[in-house]
């Protein structure tokens, strides 16, 4: 039968441009062993994400004029079912992600002030395959973000984005010793978006990858560094997007991570702090 388990994974992250960013996916929330999914069972992961920014960078990476700040808190619940169904040698996994966000933006020296709270766009991944080997883990999956959150083109801090997003994920974790104490992980995601309601803008595609290098101690303590890279890889089109034809977003971040697992409780807690650099056309 399927082993039932409960895992609450709380990630406290000061991460990057994800909330002011172009697409749906929030880079930087996975960290060490980003491409490793849990064994058979049911899991609940709770991500607590704090994001703060004090400036906007232009197409040259220079600081834009004026007072530009962003403060966001997101409580994100992810429900994962890892089944005993095998396809191509991997376990079939399904999950759903439900975000609750509070966003406060001040841009252009007060020209744009927006603060909104609410449920964001829900992600459903109905088909994910997870492989587990002696020296590696691997994952492939497809999912869709549904425009379930409230969106208004007049509120930049809207919980929803007003468009659908299809997302494909592919990644792997490699272990450098038989005991799996040393690991390196890479998880890539590609987003394709629909036309945005109310603006007729069709956002360009986005590509992300998250990475982590870490060491495990005693099977319960993980320590390492993590980061991400994020690019808008195709131009926006339609609506008022003409001015953004060449001004595509990009963001990079790196920082430390520490995690601890309380095995008898089935509880894991992770703390991660990431700092961005070399960003363009975003906070």
CSV table of N, CA and C in Angstrom, one decimal, residues 7 9 29-39 43 45 47 78 80 82 93 95 128-133 135-140 169-175 180 182-189 210 212 222:
chain,number,residue,atom,x,y,z
A,7,UNK,N,4.4,16.0,5.8
A,7,UNK,CA,5.6,16.8,5.9
A,7,UNK,C,5.2,18.3,5.7
A,9,UNK,N,7.0,21.7,5.3
A,9,UNK,CA,8.3,22.2,4.9
A,9,UNK,C,8.1,23.7,4.9
A,29,UNK,N,12.3,29.1,-4.3
A,29,UNK,CA,11.6,28.5,-3.2
A,29,UNK,C,12.0,27.0,-2.9
A,30,UNK,N,12.7,26.4,-3.8
A,30,UNK,CA,13.1,25.0,-3.7
A,30,UNK,C,14.5,24.7,-3.0
A,31,UNK,N,15.5,25.4,-3.6
A,31,UNK,CA,16.8,25.3,-2.9
A,31,UNK,C,17.5,23.9,-3.1
A,32,UNK,N,18.2,23.5,-2.0
A,32,UNK,CA,18.9,22.2,-2.0
A,32,UNK,C,18.0,21.1,-2.4
A,33,UNK,N,18.5,20.2,-3.2
A,33,UNK,CA,17.8,19.0,-3.7
A,33,UNK,C,16.4,19.4,-4.3
A,34,UNK,N,16.5,20.5,-5.1
A,34,UNK,CA,15.3,21.1,-5.7
A,34,UNK,C,14.6,20.1,-6.6
A,35,UNK,N,15.3,19.2,-7.2
A,35,UNK,CA,14.8,18.2,-8.2
A,35,UNK,C,14.4,16.9,-7.5
A,36,UNK,N,14.5,16.8,-6.2
A,36,UNK,CA,14.2,15.5,-5.5
A,36,UNK,C,12.8,15.6,-4.9
A,37,UNK,N,11.9,14.7,-5.3
A,37,UNK,CA,10.6,14.6,-4.7
A,37,UNK,C,10.5,13.5,-3.7
A,38,UNK,N,9.6,13.5,-2.7
A,38,UNK,CA,9.5,12.5,-1.7
A,38,UNK,C,9.1,11.2,-2.2
A,39,UNK,N,9.3,10.1,-1.4
A,39,UNK,CA,8.8,8.8,-1.7
A,39,UNK,C,7.3,8.7,-1.6
A,43,UNK,N,1.9,14.4,1.2
A,43,UNK,CA,2.7,15.4,1.9
A,43,UNK,C,2.1,16.8,1.8
A,45,UNK,N,3.4,20.7,2.1
A,45,UNK,CA,4.6,21.6,2.2
A,45,UNK,C,4.0,23.0,2.3
A,47,UNK,N,5.1,26.9,2.4
A,47,UNK,CA,6.2,27.8,2.1
A,47,UNK,C,5.8,29.2,2.6
A,78,UNK,N,1.3,23.6,-0.6
A,78,UNK,CA,1.5,22.7,-1.7
A,78,UNK,C,1.2,21.3,-1.2
A,80,UNK,N,1.0,17.3,-2.1
A,80,UNK,CA,1.7,16.4,-3.0
A,80,UNK,C,1.2,15.0,-2.7
A,82,UNK,N,2.5,11.3,-3.9
A,82,UNK,CA,3.5,10.5,-4.5
A,82,UNK,C,3.0,9.1,-4.5
A,93,UNK,N,3.5,11.3,-9.7
A,93,UNK,CA,3.2,12.3,-8.7
A,93,UNK,C,2.3,13.3,-9.2
A,95,UNK,N,0.4,17.1,-7.8
A,95,UNK,CA,0.4,18.1,-6.7
A,95,UNK,C,-0.5,19.4,-7.1
A,128,UNK,N,3.5,14.3,-13.1
A,128,UNK,CA,4.9,14.4,-12.7
A,128,UNK,C,5.5,13.0,-12.5
A,129,UNK,N,6.6,12.8,-13.1
A,129,UNK,CA,7.3,11.6,-12.9
A,129,UNK,C,8.6,11.8,-12.0
A,130,UNK,N,8.8,11.0,-11.0
A,130,UNK,CA,10.0,11.1,-10.1
A,130,UNK,C,10.7,9.8,-10.1
A,131,UNK,N,12.0,9.9,-10.4
A,131,UNK,CA,12.9,8.7,-10.3
A,131,UNK,C,13.8,8.8,-9.1
A,132,UNK,N,14.2,7.7,-8.5
A,132,UNK,CA,15.0,7.6,-7.4
A,132,UNK,C,16.1,6.5,-7.6
A,133,UNK,N,17.3,6.9,-7.8
A,133,UNK,CA,18.4,5.9,-7.9
A,133,UNK,C,19.4,5.9,-6.8
A,135,UNK,N,22.4,6.9,-6.9
A,135,UNK,CA,23.3,8.0,-7.0
A,135,UNK,C,22.6,9.3,-7.5
A,136,UNK,N,21.3,9.2,-7.7
A,136,UNK,CA,20.6,10.4,-8.3
A,136,UNK,C,19.1,10.3,-8.0
A,137,UNK,N,18.5,11.5,-8.1
A,137,UNK,CA,17.0,11.7,-8.2
A,137,UNK,C,16.8,12.4,-9.5
A,138,UNK,N,15.6,12.3,-10.1
A,138,UNK,CA,15.3,13.0,-11.3
A,138,UNK,C,13.8,13.3,-11.3
A,139,UNK,N,13.4,14.3,-12.1
A,139,UNK,CA,11.9,14.7,-12.1
A,139,UNK,C,11.6,15.3,-13.5
A,140,UNK,N,10.4,15.0,-14.0
A,140,UNK,CA,9.8,15.6,-15.1
A,140,UNK,C,8.4,15.9,-14.8
A,169,UNK,N,8.6,21.2,-16.3
A,169,UNK,CA,9.7,21.1,-15.4
A,169,UNK,C,10.6,19.9,-15.6
A,170,UNK,N,11.9,20.1,-15.5
A,170,UNK,CA,12.9,19.0,-15.7
A,170,UNK,C,14.1,19.2,-14.8
A,171,UNK,N,14.5,18.2,-14.1
A,171,UNK,CA,15.7,18.4,-13.3
A,171,UNK,C,16.2,17.1,-12.7
A,172,UNK,N,17.4,17.3,-12.0
A,172,UNK,CA,18.0,16.1,-11.4
A,172,UNK,C,18.9,16.5,-10.2
A,173,UNK,N,19.0,15.6,-9.3
A,173,UNK,CA,19.9,15.7,-8.1
A,173,UNK,C,21.0,14.6,-8.2
A,174,UNK,N,22.2,14.9,-8.1
A,174,UNK,CA,23.3,14.0,-8.2
A,174,UNK,C,24.0,13.9,-6.8
A,175,UNK,N,24.2,12.6,-6.3
A,175,UNK,CA,24.9,12.4,-5.1
A,175,UNK,C,26.3,11.9,-5.3
A,180,UNK,N,24.9,9.4,0.2
A,180,UNK,CA,24.1,10.6,-0.2
A,180,UNK,C,24.2,11.8,0.7
A,182,UNK,N,26.6,14.3,0.1
A,182,UNK,CA,27.0,15.4,-0.7
A,182,UNK,C,26.0,15.4,-1.9
A,183,UNK,N,25.5,16.5,-2.3
A,183,UNK,CA,24.5,16.6,-3.4
A,183,UNK,C,24.7,17.9,-4.2
A,184,UNK,N,24.3,17.8,-5.5
A,184,UNK,CA,24.2,19.0,-6.3
A,184,UNK,C,22.9,18.8,-7.1
A,185,UNK,N,22.1,19.9,-7.2
A,185,UNK,CA,20.8,19.7,-7.8
A,185,UNK,C,20.5,20.9,-8.8
A,186,UNK,N,19.8,20.6,-9.8
A,186,UNK,CA,19.4,21.6,-10.8
A,186,UNK,C,18.0,21.3,-11.3
A,187,UNK,N,17.1,22.3,-11.2
A,187,UNK,CA,15.7,22.2,-11.6
A,187,UNK,C,15.3,23.3,-12.6
A,188,UNK,N,15.0,23.0,-13.8
A,188,UNK,CA,14.6,24.0,-14.8
A,188,UNK,C,13.1,24.0,-15.0
A,189,UNK,N,12.6,25.2,-15.3
A,189,UNK,CA,11.2,25.3,-15.6
A,189,UNK,C,11.0,26.3,-16.7
A,210,UNK,N,16.7,26.6,-10.9
A,210,UNK,CA,17.1,26.7,-9.5
A,210,UNK,C,18.2,25.7,-9.2
A,212,UNK,N,21.3,24.0,-6.2
A,212,UNK,CA,21.7,23.9,-4.8
A,212,UNK,C,22.8,22.9,-4.7
A,222,UNK,N,20.9,19.5,6.9
A,222,UNK,CA,21.4,19.9,5.5
A,222,UNK,C,21.9,21.3,5.6
